[in-house]
Amino acid sequence: MGRKFLIVANWKANPRTLKEAVSLTQKIERGVAKYRRVEVVIAPPFPFIPAVGRTLKKSRLGAQNCFFSSGPYTGEVSIEQLKNMGVEYVMVGHSERKTYLGETDDLINKKVKALLGAGLKPILCVGEKERVGEEISRVIAGQLKNVLASVKKNSLKNLTVAYEPAWSISTMPGAHPDTADNVFRTMIYIRKVVSGFWGREVAHAMRVIYGGSVKSANIVYFLKEGKMEGALVGSASLDSLEFTKIVSEANALIP
Ligand code: PGA
């Protein structure tokens, strides 16, 4: 498809201090600077966004969440504010937000529409809570249908879909990464569902990436055999050497 891989560092509610956040950013930046075939996104927690943004040279700035409007919404952060800080990519619908904060498909739909309308790039997380057998979960089709309802077709090229089954997230009890074969079949399924609603062109214009226990030791399976176009990396993105290795492995796959 000729696109760069997208490797996203999802720091979640880490690290504890601004000093650590800036230091981690500097180390990652030094590590990934020479890997030109990969687009790296760092998504720090909100309070660290301005300082991390100022430290970035190669990588793009991301956010882990947003609110769909500005105004009287106590505790929320608007898309305009994120844009003003230089944020380009915004994650939406992460399973941890659904589990701990009760985020619904309806709310995620409003966020996706507002982000695309503002010219930002949503990274939409979809995936099942539990794996039942080797079947691809039909839950994914329902999520895509709900969260992409009435989205403008011509804005969908800015969308990235992250297949991130909750059971594969490294901090979940008994977590393990998905298999390359299943990831491949799920990528095809996601494009098929999107193609059914918006046509083949849209389905192939968007990126599909994988998230869940990604490490330097398994990234190649997901990108090469799984044919994913990138990865959403949680725990391993807090270790600058390990994260750099993930980016370097991805970079080496593109001639
Ligand atoms: P993990 O997290 O890489 O620690 O499994 C992925 C994520 O939740 O984005």
PDB file of C-alpha atoms and ligand atoms in Angstrom:
ATOM      1  CA  MET A   1       0.000   0.000   0.000  1.00  0.00           C
ATOM      2  CA  GLY A   2       3.088   2.182   0.195  1.00  0.00           C
ATOM      3  CA  ARG A   3       2.205   3.948   3.436  1.00  0.00           C
ATOM      4  CA  LYS A   4       4.528   4.399   6.368  1.00  0.00           C
ATOM      5  CA  PHE A   5       3.850   2.271   9.423  1.00  0.00           C
ATOM      6  CA  LEU A   6       2.202   4.130  12.282  1.00  0.00           C
ATOM      7  CA  ILE A   7       3.615   3.286  15.720  1.00  0.00           C
ATOM      8  CA  VAL A   8       1.755   4.966  18.579  1.00  0.00           C
ATOM      9  CA  ALA A   9       3.067   5.278  22.147  1.00  0.00           C
ATOM     10  CA  ASN A  10       0.072   5.192  24.477  1.00  0.00           C
ATOM     11  CA  TRP A  11       1.515   6.226  27.836  1.00  0.00           C
ATOM     12  CA  LYS A  12      -1.864   5.990  29.643  1.00  0.00           C
ATOM     13  CA  ALA A  13      -1.633   7.656  33.120  1.00  0.00           C
ATOM     14  CA  ASN A  14       2.193   7.478  33.087  1.00  0.00           C
ATOM     15  CA  PRO A  15       4.844   8.620  33.914  1.00  0.00           C
ATOM     16  CA  ARG A  16       4.371  10.227  37.323  1.00  0.00           C
ATOM     17  CA  THR A  17       6.206  13.509  36.753  1.00  0.00           C
ATOM     18  CA  LEU A  18       6.752  16.102  34.039  1.00  0.00           C
ATOM     19  CA  LYS A  19      10.502  15.593  34.354  1.00  0.00           C
ATOM     20  CA  GLU A  20      10.173  11.894  33.598  1.00  0.00           C
ATOM     21  CA  ALA A  21       7.818  12.608  30.673  1.00  0.00           C
ATOM     22  CA  VAL A  22      10.274  15.032  29.059  1.00  0.00           C
ATOM     23  CA  SER A  23      13.216  12.712  29.674  1.00  0.00           C
ATOM     24  CA  LEU A  24      11.349   9.738  28.142  1.00  0.00           C
ATOM     25  CA  THR A  25      10.418  11.877  25.124  1.00  0.00           C
ATOM     26  CA  GLN A  26      14.031  12.960  24.623  1.00  0.00           C
ATOM     27  CA  LYS A  27      15.272   9.379  24.779  1.00  0.00           C
ATOM     28  CA  ILE A  28      12.621   8.150  22.336  1.00  0.00           C
ATOM     29  CA  GLU A  29      13.320  11.040  19.968  1.00  0.00           C
ATOM     30  CA  ARG A  30      17.043  10.305  19.964  1.00  0.00           C
ATOM     31  CA  GLY A  31      16.313   6.625  19.351  1.00  0.00           C
ATOM     32  CA  VAL A  32      13.782   6.919  16.525  1.00  0.00           C
ATOM     33  CA  ALA A  33      15.215   9.937  14.655  1.00  0.00           C
ATOM     34  CA  LYS A  34      16.875   7.863  11.930  1.00  0.00           C
ATOM     35  CA  TYR A  35      13.905   5.610  11.155  1.00  0.00           C
ATOM     36  CA  ARG A  36      12.293   7.503   8.319  1.00  0.00           C
ATOM     37  CA  ARG A  37       9.856   4.853   7.148  1.00  0.00           C
ATOM     38  CA  VAL A  38       7.823   4.912  10.344  1.00  0.00           C
ATOM     39  CA  GLU A  39       5.497   7.615  11.592  1.00  0.00           C
ATOM     40  CA  VAL A  40       5.844   7.727  15.375  1.00  0.00           C
ATOM     41  CA  VAL A  41       3.145   9.240  17.580  1.00  0.00           C
ATOM     42  CA  ILE A  42       3.608   9.986  21.279  1.00  0.00           C
ATOM     43  CA  ALA A  43       0.336  10.242  23.216  1.00  0.00           C
ATOM     44  CA  PRO A  44       1.121  11.525  26.733  1.00  0.00           C
ATOM     45  CA  PRO A  45      -1.446  12.306  29.431  1.00  0.00           C
ATOM     46  CA  PHE A  46      -3.072  15.773  29.008  1.00  0.00           C
ATOM     47  CA  PRO A  47      -0.943  17.736  31.530  1.00  0.00           C
ATOM     48  CA  PHE A  48       2.297  16.750  29.775  1.00  0.00           C
ATOM     49  CA  ILE A  49       1.119  17.496  26.225  1.00  0.00           C
ATOM     50  CA  PRO A  50       2.605  21.020  25.881  1.00  0.00           C
ATOM     51  CA  ALA A  51       6.057  20.077  27.215  1.00  0.00           C
ATOM     52  CA  VAL A  52       6.213  16.814  25.266  1.00  0.00           C
ATOM     53  CA  GLY A  53       5.068  18.701  22.150  1.00  0.00           C
ATOM     54  CA  ARG A  54       7.908  21.204  22.535  1.00  0.00           C
ATOM     55  CA  THR A  55      10.413  18.345  22.872  1.00  0.00           C
ATOM     56  CA  LEU A  56       9.323  16.482  19.730  1.00  0.00           C
ATOM     57  CA  LYS A  57      11.259  16.824  16.501  1.00  0.00           C
ATOM     58  CA  LYS A  58      10.475  13.732  14.432  1.00  0.00           C
ATOM     59  CA  SER A  59       7.489  12.226  16.196  1.00  0.00           C
ATOM     60  CA  ARG A  60       3.931  13.551  16.018  1.00  0.00           C
ATOM     61  CA  LEU A  61       1.959  14.602  19.042  1.00  0.00           C
ATOM     62  CA  GLY A  62      -1.058  12.556  20.079  1.00  0.00           C
ATOM     63  CA  ALA A  63      -3.712  12.629  22.805  1.00  0.00           C
ATOM     64  CA  GLN A  64      -5.448   9.708  24.482  1.00  0.00           C
ATOM     65  CA  ASN A  65      -8.912  11.225  24.509  1.00  0.00           C
ATOM     66  CA  CYS A  66     -10.891  14.413  23.800  1.00  0.00           C
ATOM     67  CA  PHE A  67     -14.332  15.918  24.283  1.00  0.00           C
ATOM     68  CA  PHE A  68     -16.461  16.639  21.212  1.00  0.00           C
ATOM     69  CA  SER A  69     -17.272  20.229  22.117  1.00  0.00           C
ATOM     70  CA  SER A  70     -15.913  23.206  24.023  1.00  0.00           C
ATOM     71  CA  GLY A  71     -17.944  25.047  26.676  1.00  0.00           C
ATOM     72  CA  PRO A  72     -19.553  24.013  29.951  1.00  0.00           C
ATOM     73  CA  TYR A  73     -18.085  20.509  30.256  1.00  0.00           C
ATOM     74  CA  THR A  74     -16.235  20.380  33.563  1.00  0.00           C
ATOM     75  CA  GLY A  75     -13.118  18.252  33.537  1.00  0.00           C
ATOM     76  CA  GLU A  76     -13.074  17.761  29.788  1.00  0.00           C
ATOM     77  CA  VAL A  77     -10.521  18.859  27.169  1.00  0.00           C
ATOM     78  CA  SER A  78     -11.773  20.166  23.830  1.00  0.00           C
ATOM     79  CA  ILE A  79     -10.533  19.350  20.356  1.00  0.00           C
ATOM     80  CA  GLU A  80      -9.734  23.045  19.738  1.00  0.00           C
ATOM     81  CA  GLN A  81      -7.478  23.062  22.799  1.00  0.00           C
ATOM     82  CA  LEU A  82      -5.667  19.926  21.666  1.00  0.00           C
ATOM     83  CA  LYS A  83      -5.262  21.339  18.172  1.00  0.00           C
ATOM     84  CA  ASN A  84      -3.891  24.545  19.637  1.00  0.00           C
ATOM     85  CA  MET A  85      -1.213  22.497  21.454  1.00  0.00           C
ATOM     86  CA  GLY A  86      -0.135  20.892  18.185  1.00  0.00           C
ATOM     87  CA  VAL A  87      -1.911  17.558  18.639  1.00  0.00           C
ATOM     88  CA  GLU A  88      -2.427  15.721  15.356  1.00  0.00           C
ATOM     89  CA  TYR A  89      -3.667  12.242  16.377  1.00  0.00           C
ATOM     90  CA  VAL A  90      -6.330  11.526  19.014  1.00  0.00           C
ATOM     91  CA  MET A  91      -7.191   8.091  20.357  1.00  0.00           C
ATOM     92  CA  VAL A  92     -10.882   7.404  20.911  1.00  0.00           C
ATOM     93  CA  GLY A  93     -12.847   4.529  22.360  1.00  0.00           C
ATOM     94  CA  HIS A  94     -10.011   2.747  24.153  1.00  0.00           C
ATOM     95  CA  SER A  95     -11.358  -0.293  26.030  1.00  0.00           C
ATOM     96  CA  GLU A  96     -10.044   1.080  29.338  1.00  0.00           C
ATOM     97  CA  ARG A  97     -12.269   4.153  28.871  1.00  0.00           C
ATOM     98  CA  LYS A  98     -15.229   1.916  28.147  1.00  0.00           C
ATOM     99  CA  THR A  99     -14.543  -0.304  31.159  1.00  0.00           C
ATOM    100  CA  TYR A 100     -13.623   2.292  33.789  1.00  0.00           C
ATOM    101  CA  LEU A 101     -15.502   5.365  32.540  1.00  0.00           C
ATOM    102  CA  GLY A 102     -18.526   3.843  30.845  1.00  0.00           C
ATOM    103  CA  GLU A 103     -17.832   5.361  27.417  1.00  0.00           C
ATOM    104  CA  THR A 104     -20.510   4.416  24.927  1.00  0.00           C
ATOM    105  CA  ASP A 105     -20.501   4.011  21.150  1.00  0.00           C
ATOM    106  CA  ASP A 106     -22.752   7.075  20.913  1.00  0.00           C
ATOM    107  CA  LEU A 107     -20.194   9.265  22.719  1.00  0.00           C
ATOM    108  CA  ILE A 108     -17.334   7.807  20.659  1.00  0.00           C
ATOM    109  CA  ASN A 109     -19.311   8.568  17.484  1.00  0.00           C
ATOM    110  CA  LYS A 110     -19.622  12.250  18.496  1.00  0.00           C
ATOM    111  CA  LYS A 111     -15.880  12.419  19.167  1.00  0.00           C
ATOM    112  CA  VAL A 112     -14.926  10.792  15.861  1.00  0.00           C
ATOM    113  CA  LYS A 113     -17.178  13.173  13.914  1.00  0.00           C
ATOM    114  CA  ALA A 114     -15.864  16.248  15.734  1.00  0.00           C
ATOM    115  CA  LEU A 115     -12.229  15.185  15.273  1.00  0.00           C
ATOM    116  CA  LEU A 116     -12.632  14.527  11.553  1.00  0.00           C
ATOM    117  CA  GLY A 117     -14.527  17.810  11.196  1.00  0.00           C
ATOM    118  CA  ALA A 118     -11.609  19.642  12.856  1.00  0.00           C
ATOM    119  CA  GLY A 119      -9.097  18.018  10.500  1.00  0.00           C
ATOM    120  CA  LEU A 120      -7.481  15.868  13.224  1.00  0.00           C
ATOM    121  CA  LYS A 121      -6.725  12.164  12.894  1.00  0.00           C
ATOM    122  CA  PRO A 122      -8.717   9.852  15.156  1.00  0.00           C
ATOM    123  CA  ILE A 123      -7.265   6.495  16.169  1.00  0.00           C
ATOM    124  CA  LEU A 124     -10.431   4.547  16.786  1.00  0.00           C
ATOM    125  CA  CYS A 125     -10.052   1.504  19.035  1.00  0.00           C
ATOM    126  CA  VAL A 126     -12.313  -1.467  18.403  1.00  0.00           C
ATOM    127  CA  GLY A 127     -12.217  -5.018  19.711  1.00  0.00           C
ATOM    128  CA  GLU A 128     -13.942  -7.642  21.772  1.00  0.00           C
ATOM    129  CA  LYS A 129     -13.701  -8.033  25.539  1.00  0.00           C
ATOM    130  CA  GLU A 130     -13.229 -11.780  25.507  1.00  0.00           C
ATOM    131  CA  ARG A 131     -12.068 -14.214  22.890  1.00  0.00           C
ATOM    132  CA  VAL A 132     -14.510 -17.013  22.178  1.00  0.00           C
ATOM    133  CA  GLY A 133     -12.798 -19.699  20.114  1.00  0.00           C
ATOM    134  CA  GLU A 134     -10.942 -18.594  17.001  1.00  0.00           C
ATOM    135  CA  GLU A 135     -13.924 -16.784  15.489  1.00  0.00           C
ATOM    136  CA  ILE A 136     -13.588 -13.097  14.671  1.00  0.00           C
ATOM    137  CA  SER A 137     -15.887 -11.297  17.040  1.00  0.00           C
ATOM    138  CA  ARG A 138     -19.001  -9.851  15.389  1.00  0.00           C
ATOM    139  CA  VAL A 139     -18.869  -7.197  18.119  1.00  0.00           C
ATOM    140  CA  ILE A 140     -16.377  -5.349  15.923  1.00  0.00           C
ATOM    141  CA  ALA A 141     -18.907  -4.862  13.110  1.00  0.00           C
ATOM    142  CA  GLY A 142     -21.433  -3.413  15.572  1.00  0.00           C
ATOM    143  CA  GLN A 143     -18.843  -1.050  17.034  1.00  0.00           C
ATOM    144  CA  LEU A 144     -17.781   0.191  13.584  1.00  0.00           C
ATOM    145  CA  LYS A 145     -21.380   0.662  12.481  1.00  0.00           C
ATOM    146  CA  ASN A 146     -22.252   2.665  15.617  1.00  0.00           C
ATOM    147  CA  VAL A 147     -19.149   4.804  15.966  1.00  0.00           C
ATOM    148  CA  LEU A 148     -18.893   5.649  12.270  1.00  0.00           C
ATOM    149  CA  ALA A 149     -22.611   6.433  11.808  1.00  0.00           C
ATOM    150  CA  SER A 150     -23.181   9.592   9.724  1.00  0.00           C
ATOM    151  CA  VAL A 151     -19.465  10.308   9.421  1.00  0.00           C
ATOM    152  CA  LYS A 152     -18.636  12.214   6.223  1.00  0.00           C
ATOM    153  CA  LYS A 153     -17.243   9.739   3.714  1.00  0.00           C
ATOM    154  CA  ASN A 154     -14.560  12.039   2.340  1.00  0.00           C
ATOM    155  CA  SER A 155     -13.099  12.649   5.814  1.00  0.00           C
ATOM    156  CA  LEU A 156     -12.506   8.956   6.515  1.00  0.00           C
ATOM    157  CA  LYS A 157      -9.067   8.953   4.894  1.00  0.00           C
ATOM    158  CA  ASN A 158      -7.838  10.574   8.129  1.00  0.00           C
ATOM    159  CA  LEU A 159      -9.139   7.673  10.205  1.00  0.00           C
ATOM    160  CA  THR A 160      -6.997   4.929  11.719  1.00  0.00           C
ATOM    161  CA  VAL A 161      -8.761   1.892  13.156  1.00  0.00           C
ATOM    162  CA  ALA A 162      -6.872   0.111  15.935  1.00  0.00           C
ATOM    163  CA  TYR A 163      -7.876  -3.489  16.512  1.00  0.00           C
ATOM    164  CA  GLU A 164      -7.236  -3.802  20.197  1.00  0.00           C
ATOM    165  CA  PRO A 165      -9.034  -6.696  21.901  1.00  0.00           C
ATOM    166  CA  ALA A 166      -9.302  -5.940  25.638  1.00  0.00           C
ATOM    167  CA  TRP A 167      -8.045  -9.421  26.601  1.00  0.00           C
ATOM    168  CA  SER A 168      -4.706  -8.810  24.869  1.00  0.00           C
ATOM    169  CA  ILE A 169      -3.794  -5.626  26.761  1.00  0.00           C
ATOM    170  CA  SER A 170      -0.649  -6.425  28.744  1.00  0.00           C
ATOM    171  CA  THR A 171      -1.982  -5.195  32.077  1.00  0.00           C
ATOM    172  CA  MET A 172      -5.086  -7.439  31.963  1.00  0.00           C
ATOM    173  CA  PRO A 173      -4.900 -10.647  34.016  1.00  0.00           C
ATOM    174  CA  GLY A 174      -3.855 -13.525  31.764  1.00  0.00           C
ATOM    175  CA  ALA A 175      -3.150 -11.201  28.836  1.00  0.00           C
ATOM    176  CA  HIS A 176      -1.331 -12.451  25.758  1.00  0.00           C
ATOM    177  CA  PRO A 177      -0.817 -11.009  22.299  1.00  0.00           C
ATOM    178  CA  ASP A 178      -3.120 -12.102  19.493  1.00  0.00           C
ATOM    179  CA  THR A 179      -1.771 -14.399  16.766  1.00  0.00           C
ATOM    180  CA  ALA A 180      -0.577 -12.988  13.467  1.00  0.00           C
ATOM    181  CA  ASP A 181      -3.133 -15.151  11.656  1.00  0.00           C
ATOM    182  CA  ASN A 182      -6.053 -13.856  13.670  1.00  0.00           C
ATOM    183  CA  VAL A 183      -4.836 -10.283  13.373  1.00  0.00           C
ATOM    184  CA  PHE A 184      -4.645 -10.720   9.594  1.00  0.00           C
ATOM    185  CA  ARG A 185      -8.179 -12.119   9.376  1.00  0.00           C
ATOM    186  CA  THR A 186      -9.483  -9.342  11.611  1.00  0.00           C
ATOM    187  CA  MET A 187      -7.824  -6.668   9.459  1.00  0.00           C
ATOM    188  CA  ILE A 188      -9.596  -8.096   6.388  1.00  0.00           C
ATOM    189  CA  TYR A 189     -12.867  -8.251   8.324  1.00  0.00           C
ATOM    190  CA  ILE A 190     -12.585  -4.600   9.462  1.00  0.00           C
ATOM    191  CA  ARG A 191     -11.978  -3.462   5.882  1.00  0.00           C
ATOM    192  CA  LYS A 192     -14.878  -5.609   4.671  1.00  0.00           C
ATOM    193  CA  VAL A 193     -17.269  -4.069   7.191  1.00  0.00           C
ATOM    194  CA  VAL A 194     -16.135  -0.534   6.335  1.00  0.00           C
ATOM    195  CA  SER A 195     -16.314  -1.356   2.631  1.00  0.00           C
ATOM    196  CA  GLY A 196     -19.927  -2.497   3.089  1.00  0.00           C
ATOM    197  CA  PHE A 197     -20.889   0.933   4.426  1.00  0.00           C
ATOM    198  CA  TRP A 198     -18.596   3.333   2.576  1.00  0.00           C
ATOM    199  CA  GLY A 199     -17.133   1.388  -0.338  1.00  0.00           C
ATOM    200  CA  ARG A 200     -13.796  -0.214  -1.120  1.00  0.00           C
ATOM    201  CA  GLU A 201     -11.934   3.016  -1.672  1.00  0.00           C
ATOM    202  CA  VAL A 202     -12.645   4.266   1.852  1.00  0.00           C
ATOM    203  CA  ALA A 203     -11.895   0.860   3.357  1.00  0.00           C
ATOM    204  CA  HIS A 204      -8.449   0.828   1.790  1.00  0.00           C
ATOM    205  CA  ALA A 205      -7.655   4.494   2.358  1.00  0.00           C
ATOM    206  CA  MET A 206      -7.774   4.156   6.148  1.00  0.00           C
ATOM    207  CA  ARG A 207      -5.022   2.561   8.198  1.00  0.00           C
ATOM    208  CA  VAL A 208      -5.700  -0.515  10.317  1.00  0.00           C
ATOM    209  CA  ILE A 209      -3.260  -1.122  13.182  1.00  0.00           C
ATOM    210  CA  TYR A 210      -3.016  -3.634  16.047  1.00  0.00           C
ATOM    211  CA  GLY A 211      -2.670  -3.090  19.798  1.00  0.00           C
ATOM    212  CA  GLY A 212      -2.251  -5.524  22.693  1.00  0.00           C
ATOM    213  CA  SER A 213       1.021  -6.716  24.302  1.00  0.00           C
ATOM    214  CA  VAL A 214       3.120  -5.445  21.379  1.00  0.00           C
ATOM    215  CA  LYS A 215       6.870  -5.758  21.951  1.00  0.00           C
ATOM    216  CA  SER A 216      10.033  -5.696  19.858  1.00  0.00           C
ATOM    217  CA  ALA A 217       9.927  -9.506  19.867  1.00  0.00           C
ATOM    218  CA  ASN A 218       6.498  -9.725  18.178  1.00  0.00           C
ATOM    219  CA  ILE A 219       6.026  -6.505  16.166  1.00  0.00           C
ATOM    220  CA  VAL A 220       7.269  -8.155  12.960  1.00  0.00           C
ATOM    221  CA  TYR A 221       4.549 -10.863  13.150  1.00  0.00           C
ATOM    222  CA  PHE A 222       1.815  -8.249  13.257  1.00  0.00           C
ATOM    223  CA  LEU A 223       3.231  -6.081  10.488  1.00  0.00           C
ATOM    224  CA  LYS A 224       4.572  -8.758   8.155  1.00  0.00           C
ATOM    225  CA  GLU A 225       2.311 -11.770   8.616  1.00  0.00           C
ATOM    226  CA  GLY A 226      -0.636  -9.919  10.127  1.00  0.00           C
ATOM    227  CA  LYS A 227      -0.369  -7.185   7.437  1.00  0.00           C
ATOM    228  CA  MET A 228      -1.167  -4.506   9.973  1.00  0.00           C
ATOM    229  CA  GLU A 229      -0.051  -0.975   9.123  1.00  0.00           C
ATOM    230  CA  GLY A 230       1.207  -0.156  12.569  1.00  0.00           C
ATOM    231  CA  ALA A 231       0.752  -0.709  16.272  1.00  0.00           C
ATOM    232  CA  LEU A 232      -0.646   0.892  19.391  1.00  0.00           C
ATOM    233  CA  VAL A 233       1.907   0.280  22.129  1.00  0.00           C
ATOM    234  CA  GLY A 234       1.131   0.652  25.839  1.00  0.00           C
ATOM    235  CA  SER A 235       3.562  -0.729  28.450  1.00  0.00           C
ATOM    236  CA  ALA A 236       6.470  -1.153  26.043  1.00  0.00           C
ATOM    237  CA  SER A 237       6.268   2.541  25.083  1.00  0.00           C
ATOM    238  CA  LEU A 238       7.377   3.516  28.608  1.00  0.00           C
ATOM    239  CA  ASP A 239      10.752   1.869  27.986  1.00  0.00           C
ATOM    240  CA  SER A 240      12.629   4.051  25.487  1.00  0.00           C
ATOM    241  CA  LEU A 241      15.012   1.282  24.356  1.00  0.00           C
ATOM    242  CA  GLU A 242      12.233  -1.256  23.840  1.00  0.00           C
ATOM    243  CA  PHE A 243      10.050   1.287  22.036  1.00  0.00           C
ATOM    244  CA  THR A 244      12.948   2.327  19.804  1.00  0.00           C
ATOM    245  CA  LYS A 245      13.544  -1.342  18.980  1.00  0.00           C
ATOM    246  CA  ILE A 246       9.881  -1.709  17.949  1.00  0.00           C
ATOM    247  CA  VAL A 247      10.246   1.284  15.611  1.00  0.00           C
ATOM    248  CA  SER A 248      13.521  -0.042  14.233  1.00  0.00           C
ATOM    249  CA  GLU A 249      12.009  -3.491  13.510  1.00  0.00           C
ATOM    250  CA  ALA A 250       9.098  -1.813  11.686  1.00  0.00           C
ATOM    251  CA  ASN A 251      11.434   0.438   9.732  1.00  0.00           C
ATOM    252  CA  ALA A 252      13.491  -2.533   8.552  1.00  0.00           C
ATOM    253  CA  LEU A 253      10.406  -4.105   6.945  1.00  0.00           C
ATOM    254  CA  ILE A 254       9.982  -1.331   4.385  1.00  0.00           C
ATOM    255  CA  PRO A 255      12.539  -1.463   1.574  1.00  0.00           C
TER     256      PRO A 255
HETATM  257  P1  PGA B   1      -0.189  -2.812  26.002  1.00  0.00           P
HETATM  258  O1  PGA B   1      -1.342  -1.709  25.881  1.00  0.00           O
HETATM  259  O2  PGA B   1       0.768  -2.587  24.877  1.00  0.00           O
HETATM  260  O3  PGA B   1       0.412  -2.575  27.344  1.00  0.00           O
HETATM  261  O4  PGA B   1      -0.866  -4.133  25.889  1.00  0.00           O
HETATM  262  C1  PGA B   1      -1.878  -1.385  24.635  1.00  0.00           C
HETATM  263  C2  PGA B   1      -2.936  -0.307  24.798  1.00  0.00           C
HETATM  264  O5  PGA B   1      -3.790  -0.442  25.688  1.00  0.00           O
HETATM  265  O6  PGA B   1      -2.945   0.677  24.044  1.00  0.00           O
END
